[in-house]
Amino acid sequence: MKLVRGLLSAAWLALISGFSCEALADLEDGKLKVFVSNYPLAYFAERIGGHRVAVSLPVPAGEDPAFWRPDPEAISRMQKADLIALNGADYEKWLNRVSLPRLKQVDTSAGFKAAYIRIENAVTHSHGPGGEHSHDGIAFTTWLDLAQAGKQAEALALGVIRKRPELKAVFLENLSGLQADLKVLDDELLKLGEAKKNQPLLGSHPVYQYLARRYGLNLKSVHWEPNEMPPAAEWVALDETLIRHPARTMIWEAQPSPEIAARLKEKGVSSAVLDPCAQRPEQGDFLSVMQANIANLESTP
């Protein structure tokens, strides 16, 4: 009888609060509701919280979370969450335009703020649903330094523990397992970086700053999209870059079109995918994508 009364109370609360069916389900199952702004944080939250958390990444599939803007419904749901995990490093450019409870927010990269990389002379360009944008300000793909990723996971875990202190031991044990997995990847990349430290590389997009710094990669980036043939001026600029920086590989966030890959090949430049994994992958998870990235980087000439 108590259970029935509890469910009726929850339903009434949902009715008068305008909760969605999904929110009502979260309310009934008692899970800690965690909103995250990108997939790496979703993966960390799921590993740390397990079945005790309901993790929501509100960014539609196919959209880059770095340039997503929340609509009123997403803002409303974030306001009702127990915890809002943010990447920080200027990743959530919408944050100053919305009203979210500060006590629910966790800036997972704030602990290494002094190590942020500032981007100078960024170029404005346009691609995807986010439209025109630039990569100026602070480099935000902080998690591609796997040591920093481990610190972000720890900050997220502390936020979860703050909300469910009675489960501290469980969350810390799960964090330890996650950080061990990240350490394995970090060690592999350190060895790979040492082996390739004198090898010039090209990046198709300015998103690999922390990867290059942590692992000592000799990387220069252009502003190309995998499915958009660069204009003639970009190819001329690439030829000039290759004189000073004779790279034989360009790394991409996704597989480039066959036409772009073939034209690069004519210049002696092969293509390799190094997916930042900001969005939830269609297959696998954060670890498997990073393992594939390492294998792709290992195979570069």
mmCIF file of N, CA, C and O in Angstrom, residues 161-237:
data_model
loop_
_atom_site.group_PDB
_atom_site.id
_atom_site.type_symbol
_atom_site.label_atom_id
_atom_site.label_comp_id
_atom_site.label_asym_id
_atom_site.label_seq_id
_atom_site.Cartn_x
_atom_site.Cartn_y
_atom_site.Cartn_z
ATOM 1 N N ILE A 161 29.892 11.595 -5.383
ATOM 2 C CA ILE A 161 29.999 11.235 -3.957
ATOM 3 C C ILE A 161 29.343 12.291 -3.083
ATOM 4 O O ILE A 161 28.698 11.979 -2.066
ATOM 5 N N ARG A 162 29.477 13.557 -3.487
ATOM 6 C CA ARG A 162 28.852 14.639 -2.718
ATOM 7 C C ARG A 162 27.333 14.448 -2.655
ATOM 8 O O ARG A 162 26.700 14.780 -1.655
ATOM 9 N N LYS A 163 26.788 13.888 -3.723
ATOM 10 C CA LYS A 163 25.335 13.683 -3.763
ATOM 11 C C LYS A 163 24.895 12.378 -3.110
ATOM 12 O O LYS A 163 23.765 12.261 -2.648
ATOM 13 N N ARG A 164 25.774 11.374 -3.101
ATOM 14 C CA ARG A 164 25.446 10.072 -2.507
ATOM 15 C C ARG A 164 26.622 9.605 -1.644
ATOM 16 O O ARG A 164 27.299 8.632 -1.962
ATOM 17 N N PRO A 165 26.870 10.317 -0.542
ATOM 18 C CA PRO A 165 28.035 9.983 0.291
ATOM 19 C C PRO A 165 27.993 8.560 0.849
ATOM 20 O O PRO A 165 29.032 7.976 1.144
ATOM 21 N N GLU A 166 26.799 7.991 0.996
ATOM 22 C CA GLU A 166 26.680 6.633 1.538
ATOM 23 C C GLU A 166 27.265 5.590 0.579
ATOM 24 O O GLU A 166 27.546 4.460 0.985
ATOM 25 N N LEU A 167 27.470 5.978 -0.700
ATOM 26 C CA LEU A 167 28.014 5.046 -1.700
ATOM 27 C C LEU A 167 29.454 5.397 -2.065
ATOM 28 O O LEU A 167 29.962 4.969 -3.105
ATOM 29 N N LYS A 168 30.114 6.140 -1.208
ATOM 30 C CA LYS A 168 31.469 6.614 -1.503
ATOM 31 C C LYS A 168 32.423 5.479 -1.861
ATOM 32 O O LYS A 168 33.175 5.563 -2.842
ATOM 33 N N ALA A 169 32.402 4.414 -1.075
ATOM 34 C CA ALA A 169 33.337 3.310 -1.308
ATOM 35 C C ALA A 169 33.129 2.679 -2.688
ATOM 36 O O ALA A 169 34.090 2.359 -3.400
ATOM 37 N N VAL A 170 31.865 2.517 -3.070
ATOM 38 C CA VAL A 170 31.553 1.918 -4.383
ATOM 39 C C VAL A 170 32.051 2.819 -5.503
ATOM 40 O O VAL A 170 32.704 2.369 -6.457
ATOM 41 N N PHE A 171 31.744 4.102 -5.390
ATOM 42 C CA PHE A 171 32.135 5.039 -6.449
ATOM 43 C C PHE A 171 33.661 5.136 -6.566
ATOM 44 O O PHE A 171 34.205 5.215 -7.671
ATOM 45 N N LEU A 172 34.346 5.145 -5.423
ATOM 46 C CA LEU A 172 35.813 5.246 -5.471
ATOM 47 C C LEU A 172 36.433 3.987 -6.091
ATOM 48 O O LEU A 172 37.428 4.067 -6.818
ATOM 49 N N GLU A 173 35.854 2.835 -5.790
ATOM 50 C CA GLU A 173 36.360 1.589 -6.387
ATOM 51 C C GLU A 173 36.167 1.613 -7.909
ATOM 52 O O GLU A 173 37.067 1.236 -8.677
ATOM 53 N N ASN A 174 34.989 2.078 -8.333
ATOM 54 C CA ASN A 174 34.735 2.174 -9.778
ATOM 55 C C ASN A 174 35.657 3.193 -10.442
ATOM 56 O O ASN A 174 36.133 2.985 -11.561
ATOM 57 N N LEU A 175 35.904 4.303 -9.749
ATOM 58 C CA LEU A 175 36.824 5.313 -10.281
ATOM 59 C C LEU A 175 38.219 4.725 -10.442
ATOM 60 O O LEU A 175 38.897 4.969 -11.453
ATOM 61 N N SER A 176 38.634 3.950 -9.468
ATOM 62 C CA SER A 176 39.972 3.345 -9.515
ATOM 63 C C SER A 176 40.116 2.452 -10.755
ATOM 64 O O SER A 176 41.145 2.492 -11.447
ATOM 65 N N GLY A 177 39.077 1.660 -11.046
ATOM 66 C CA GLY A 177 39.123 0.802 -12.234
ATOM 67 C C GLY A 177 39.183 1.613 -13.512
ATOM 68 O O GLY A 177 39.932 1.294 -14.446
ATOM 69 N N LEU A 178 38.397 2.681 -13.565
ATOM 70 C CA LEU A 178 38.394 3.547 -14.746
ATOM 71 C C LEU A 178 39.754 4.205 -14.934
ATOM 72 O O LEU A 178 40.306 4.225 -16.051
ATOM 73 N N GLN A 179 40.306 4.744 -13.863
ATOM 74 C CA GLN A 179 41.597 5.428 -13.980
ATOM 75 C C GLN A 179 42.706 4.449 -14.377
ATOM 76 O O GLN A 179 43.640 4.818 -15.090
ATOM 77 N N ALA A 180 42.593 3.203 -13.934
ATOM 78 C CA ALA A 180 43.580 2.198 -14.346
ATOM 79 C C ALA A 180 43.508 1.956 -15.851
ATOM 80 O O ALA A 180 44.538 1.846 -16.535
ATOM 81 N N ASP A 181 42.290 1.897 -16.386
ATOM 82 C CA ASP A 181 42.127 1.713 -17.837
ATOM 83 C C ASP A 181 42.678 2.916 -18.607
ATOM 84 O O ASP A 181 43.314 2.765 -19.658
ATOM 85 N N LEU A 182 42.413 4.103 -18.103
ATOM 86 C CA LEU A 182 42.922 5.320 -18.766
ATOM 87 C C LEU A 182 44.440 5.371 -18.706
ATOM 88 O O LEU A 182 45.103 5.818 -19.643
ATOM 89 N N LYS A 183 45.009 4.874 -17.591
ATOM 90 C CA LYS A 183 46.476 4.870 -17.436
ATOM 91 C C LYS A 183 47.132 3.945 -18.467
ATOM 92 O O LYS A 183 48.203 4.267 -19.010
ATOM 93 N N VAL A 184 46.487 2.829 -18.742
ATOM 94 C CA VAL A 184 47.017 1.907 -19.758
ATOM 95 C C VAL A 184 47.092 2.613 -21.112
ATOM 96 O O VAL A 184 48.101 2.542 -21.824
ATOM 97 N N LEU A 185 46.013 3.302 -21.470
ATOM 98 C CA LEU A 185 45.993 4.036 -22.744
ATOM 99 C C LEU A 185 47.035 5.143 -22.746
ATOM 100 O O LEU A 185 47.735 5.363 -23.751
ATOM 101 N N ASP A 186 47.143 5.840 -21.634
ATOM 102 C CA ASP A 186 48.119 6.936 -21.524
ATOM 103 C C ASP A 186 49.542 6.407 -21.709
ATOM 104 O O ASP A 186 50.350 7.006 -22.438
ATOM 105 N N ASP A 187 49.839 5.287 -21.078
ATOM 106 C CA ASP A 187 51.188 4.690 -21.198
ATOM 107 C C ASP A 187 51.474 4.283 -22.649
ATOM 108 O O ASP A 187 52.590 4.479 -23.155
ATOM 109 N N GLU A 188 50.466 3.706 -23.306
ATOM 110 C CA GLU A 188 50.661 3.300 -24.707
ATOM 111 C C GLU A 188 50.933 4.507 -25.593
ATOM 112 O O GLU A 188 51.800 4.477 -26.472
ATOM 113 N N LEU A 189 50.207 5.573 -25.350
ATOM 114 C CA LEU A 189 50.404 6.781 -26.160
ATOM 115 C C LEU A 189 51.741 7.453 -25.868
ATOM 116 O O LEU A 189 52.359 8.021 -26.770
ATOM 117 N N LEU A 190 52.179 7.393 -24.633
ATOM 118 C CA LEU A 190 53.494 7.958 -24.305
ATOM 119 C C LEU A 190 54.602 7.219 -25.065
ATOM 120 O O LEU A 190 55.521 7.830 -25.611
ATOM 121 N N LYS A 191 54.497 5.883 -25.115
ATOM 122 C CA LYS A 191 55.488 5.095 -25.858
ATOM 123 C C LYS A 191 55.417 5.404 -27.349
ATOM 124 O O LYS A 191 56.432 5.545 -28.028
ATOM 125 N N LEU A 192 54.189 5.531 -27.856
ATOM 126 C CA LEU A 192 53.996 5.824 -29.272
ATOM 127 C C LEU A 192 54.534 7.212 -29.613
ATOM 128 O O LEU A 192 55.181 7.418 -30.652
ATOM 129 N N GLY A 193 54.271 8.170 -28.736
ATOM 130 C CA GLY A 193 54.769 9.523 -28.956
ATOM 131 C C GLY A 193 56.283 9.569 -28.974
ATOM 132 O O GLY A 193 56.892 10.285 -29.777
ATOM 133 N N GLU A 194 56.895 8.794 -28.103
ATOM 134 C CA GLU A 194 58.361 8.743 -28.062
ATOM 135 C C GLU A 194 58.900 8.170 -29.371
ATOM 136 O O GLU A 194 59.905 8.658 -29.912
ATOM 137 N N ALA A 195 58.222 7.170 -29.908
ATOM 138 C CA ALA A 195 58.671 6.546 -31.163
ATOM 139 C C ALA A 195 58.472 7.467 -32.361
ATOM 140 O O ALA A 195 59.188 7.358 -33.357
ATOM 141 N N LYS A 196 57.493 8.374 -32.269
ATOM 142 C CA LYS A 196 57.168 9.222 -33.425
ATOM 143 C C LYS A 196 57.485 10.692 -33.188
ATOM 144 O O LYS A 196 56.976 11.557 -33.919
ATOM 145 N N LYS A 197 58.308 10.994 -32.207
ATOM 146 C CA LYS A 197 58.490 12.397 -31.820
ATOM 147 C C LYS A 197 59.105 13.256 -32.914
ATOM 148 O O LYS A 197 58.920 14.473 -32.915
ATOM 149 N N ASN A 198 59.842 12.683 -33.842
ATOM 150 C CA ASN A 198 60.444 13.473 -34.919
ATOM 151 C C ASN A 198 59.669 13.397 -36.225
ATOM 152 O O ASN A 198 60.103 13.914 -37.247
ATOM 153 N N GLN A 199 58.520 12.739 -36.172
ATOM 154 C CA GLN A 199 57.749 12.530 -37.393
ATOM 155 C C GLN A 199 56.702 13.636 -37.571
ATOM 156 O O GLN A 199 55.779 13.756 -36.779
ATOM 157 N N PRO A 200 56.812 14.472 -38.623
ATOM 158 C CA PRO A 200 55.795 15.522 -38.825
ATOM 159 C C PRO A 200 54.432 14.905 -39.126
ATOM 160 O O PRO A 200 54.338 13.936 -39.881
ATOM 161 N N LEU A 201 53.410 15.483 -38.511
ATOM 162 C CA LEU A 201 52.033 15.035 -38.734
ATOM 163 C C LEU A 201 51.155 16.240 -39.054
ATOM 164 O O LEU A 201 51.461 17.369 -38.646
ATOM 165 N N LEU A 202 50.073 15.990 -39.762
ATOM 166 C CA LEU A 202 49.069 17.015 -39.994
ATOM 167 C C LEU A 202 47.779 16.627 -39.281
ATOM 168 O O LEU A 202 47.429 15.442 -39.227
ATOM 169 N N GLY A 203 47.078 17.624 -38.749
ATOM 170 C CA GLY A 203 45.754 17.408 -38.192
ATOM 171 C C GLY A 203 44.732 18.087 -39.094
ATOM 172 O O GLY A 203 44.967 19.210 -39.557
ATOM 173 N N SER A 204 43.613 17.442 -39.365
ATOM 174 C CA SER A 204 42.610 18.018 -40.270
ATOM 175 C C SER A 204 41.831 19.151 -39.610
ATOM 176 O O SER A 204 41.184 19.935 -40.295
ATOM 177 N N HIS A 205 41.897 19.222 -38.287
ATOM 178 C CA HIS A 205 41.094 20.186 -37.539
ATOM 179 C C HIS A 205 41.856 20.537 -36.262
ATOM 180 O O HIS A 205 42.548 19.668 -35.697
ATOM 181 N N PRO A 206 41.720 21.766 -35.772
ATOM 182 C CA PRO A 206 42.470 22.159 -34.563
ATOM 183 C C PRO A 206 41.836 21.630 -33.280
ATOM 184 O O PRO A 206 41.299 22.392 -32.466
ATOM 185 N N VAL A 207 41.880 20.322 -33.110
ATOM 186 C CA VAL A 207 41.298 19.701 -31.910
ATOM 187 C C VAL A 207 42.289 18.772 -31.198
ATOM 188 O O VAL A 207 41.930 18.135 -30.214
ATOM 189 N N TYR A 208 43.521 18.743 -31.666
ATOM 190 C CA TYR A 208 44.464 17.767 -31.123
ATOM 191 C C TYR A 208 45.566 18.416 -30.265
ATOM 192 O O TYR A 208 46.627 17.827 -30.073
ATOM 193 N N GLN A 209 45.324 19.622 -29.753
ATOM 194 C CA GLN A 209 46.379 20.348 -29.031
ATOM 195 C C GLN A 209 46.880 19.592 -27.800
ATOM 196 O O GLN A 209 48.095 19.498 -27.561
ATOM 197 N N TYR A 210 45.959 19.087 -26.989
ATOM 198 C CA TYR A 210 46.384 18.401 -25.752
ATOM 199 C C TYR A 210 47.023 17.051 -26.066
ATOM 200 O O TYR A 210 47.959 16.630 -25.380
ATOM 201 N N LEU A 211 46.523 16.395 -27.097
ATOM 202 C CA LEU A 211 47.130 15.130 -27.530
ATOM 203 C C LEU A 211 48.581 15.371 -27.935
ATOM 204 O O LEU A 211 49.493 14.643 -27.507
ATOM 205 N N ALA A 212 48.806 16.408 -28.753
ATOM 206 C CA ALA A 212 50.160 16.691 -29.240
ATOM 207 C C ALA A 212 51.082 17.078 -28.096
ATOM 208 O O ALA A 212 52.244 16.651 -28.048
ATOM 209 N N ARG A 213 50.582 17.883 -27.162
ATOM 210 C CA ARG A 213 51.443 18.328 -26.056
ATOM 211 C C ARG A 213 51.815 17.160 -25.137
ATOM 212 O O ARG A 213 52.985 16.972 -24.803
ATOM 213 N N ARG A 214 50.828 16.377 -24.750
ATOM 214 C CA ARG A 214 51.084 15.286 -23.797
ATOM 215 C C ARG A 214 52.029 14.226 -24.389
ATOM 216 O O ARG A 214 52.912 13.719 -23.701
ATOM 217 N N TYR A 215 51.825 13.930 -25.690
ATOM 218 C CA TYR A 215 52.538 12.791 -26.260
ATOM 219 C C TYR A 215 53.664 13.208 -27.213
ATOM 220 O O TYR A 215 54.214 12.362 -27.921
ATOM 221 N N GLY A 216 53.985 14.511 -27.208
ATOM 222 C CA GLY A 216 55.150 14.997 -27.939
ATOM 223 C C GLY A 216 55.048 14.853 -29.448
ATOM 224 O O GLY A 216 56.063 14.632 -30.119
ATOM 225 N N LEU A 217 53.826 14.993 -29.986
ATOM 226 C CA LEU A 217 53.652 14.837 -31.432
ATOM 227 C C LEU A 217 54.004 16.145 -32.147
ATOM 228 O O LEU A 217 53.645 17.236 -31.697
ATOM 229 N N ASN A 218 54.672 16.039 -33.278
ATOM 230 C CA ASN A 218 55.054 17.182 -34.105
ATOM 231 C C ASN A 218 53.913 17.445 -35.099
ATOM 232 O O ASN A 218 53.932 16.970 -36.224
ATOM 233 N N LEU A 219 52.898 18.181 -34.634
ATOM 234 C CA LEU A 219 51.628 18.279 -35.358
ATOM 235 C C LEU A 219 51.314 19.709 -35.766
ATOM 236 O O LEU A 219 51.426 20.631 -34.959
ATOM 237 N N LYS A 220 50.906 19.890 -37.010
ATOM 238 C CA LYS A 220 50.351 21.164 -37.484
ATOM 239 C C LYS A 220 48.958 20.878 -38.039
ATOM 240 O O LYS A 220 48.751 19.873 -38.716
ATOM 241 N N SER A 221 48.020 21.813 -37.765
ATOM 242 C CA SER A 221 46.623 21.570 -38.161
ATOM 243 C C SER A 221 46.155 22.523 -39.233
ATOM 244 O O SER A 221 46.563 23.677 -39.284
ATOM 245 N N VAL A 222 45.235 21.993 -40.066
ATOM 246 C CA VAL A 222 44.502 22.809 -41.018
ATOM 247 C C VAL A 222 43.048 22.870 -40.539
ATOM 248 O O VAL A 222 42.741 22.393 -39.443
ATOM 249 N N HIS A 223 42.160 23.468 -41.333
ATOM 250 C CA HIS A 223 40.742 23.543 -40.979
ATOM 251 C C HIS A 223 39.924 22.845 -42.051
ATOM 252 O O HIS A 223 39.216 23.467 -42.815
ATOM 253 N N TRP A 224 40.002 21.554 -42.135
ATOM 254 C CA TRP A 224 39.310 20.804 -43.166
ATOM 255 C C TRP A 224 38.242 19.921 -42.534
ATOM 256 O O TRP A 224 38.376 19.486 -41.387
ATOM 257 N N GLU A 225 37.204 19.663 -43.335
ATOM 258 C CA GLU A 225 36.150 18.744 -42.914
ATOM 259 C C GLU A 225 36.245 17.466 -43.744
ATOM 260 O O GLU A 225 36.566 17.527 -44.941
ATOM 261 N N PRO A 226 35.978 16.311 -43.153
ATOM 262 C CA PRO A 226 36.161 15.046 -43.878
ATOM 263 C C PRO A 226 35.254 14.868 -45.087
ATOM 264 O O PRO A 226 35.580 14.098 -45.988
ATOM 265 N N ASN A 227 34.122 15.589 -45.102
ATOM 266 C CA ASN A 227 33.157 15.394 -46.208
ATOM 267 C C ASN A 227 33.008 16.638 -47.081
ATOM 268 O O ASN A 227 32.048 16.754 -47.828
ATOM 269 N N GLU A 228 33.932 17.586 -46.968
ATOM 270 C CA GLU A 228 33.869 18.805 -47.775
ATOM 271 C C GLU A 228 35.205 19.006 -48.477
ATOM 272 O O GLU A 228 36.224 19.231 -47.805
ATOM 273 N N MET A 229 35.212 18.930 -49.815
ATOM 274 C CA MET A 229 36.444 19.118 -50.561
ATOM 275 C C MET A 229 36.998 20.528 -50.297
ATOM 276 O O MET A 229 36.305 21.520 -50.533
ATOM 277 N N PRO A 230 38.218 20.652 -49.805
ATOM 278 C CA PRO A 230 38.789 21.983 -49.551
ATOM 279 C C PRO A 230 38.921 22.770 -50.850
ATOM 280 O O PRO A 230 39.176 22.191 -51.915
ATOM 281 N N PRO A 231 38.761 24.102 -50.804
ATOM 282 C CA PRO A 231 38.914 24.922 -52.006
ATOM 283 C C PRO A 231 40.366 24.942 -52.466
ATOM 284 O O PRO A 231 41.285 24.542 -51.733
ATOM 285 N N ALA A 232 40.569 25.439 -53.686
ATOM 286 C CA ALA A 232 41.902 25.421 -54.291
ATOM 287 C C ALA A 232 42.939 26.111 -53.414
ATOM 288 O O ALA A 232 44.095 25.650 -53.308
ATOM 289 N N ALA A 233 42.545 27.226 -52.791
ATOM 290 C CA ALA A 233 43.496 27.981 -51.956
ATOM 291 C C ALA A 233 44.016 27.127 -50.799
ATOM 292 O O ALA A 233 45.181 27.267 -50.381
ATOM 293 N N GLU A 234 43.183 26.252 -50.282
ATOM 294 C CA GLU A 234 43.607 25.391 -49.164
ATOM 295 C C GLU A 234 44.654 24.377 -49.635
ATOM 296 O O GLU A 234 45.591 24.040 -48.899
ATOM 297 N N TRP A 235 44.509 23.904 -50.852
ATOM 298 C CA TRP A 235 45.481 22.935 -51.372
ATOM 299 C C TRP A 235 46.821 23.626 -51.629
ATOM 300 O O TRP A 235 47.889 23.033 -51.382
ATOM 301 N N VAL A 236 46.757 24.873 -52.100
ATOM 302 C CA VAL A 236 47.997 25.642 -52.298
ATOM 303 C C VAL A 236 48.687 25.867 -50.948
ATOM 304 O O VAL A 236 49.908 25.683 -50.814
ATOM 305 N N ALA A 237 47.883 26.241 -49.945
ATOM 306 C CA ALA A 237 48.450 26.456 -48.603
ATOM 307 C C ALA A 237 49.046 25.164 -48.055
ATOM 308 O O ALA A 237 50.092 25.186 -47.375
#
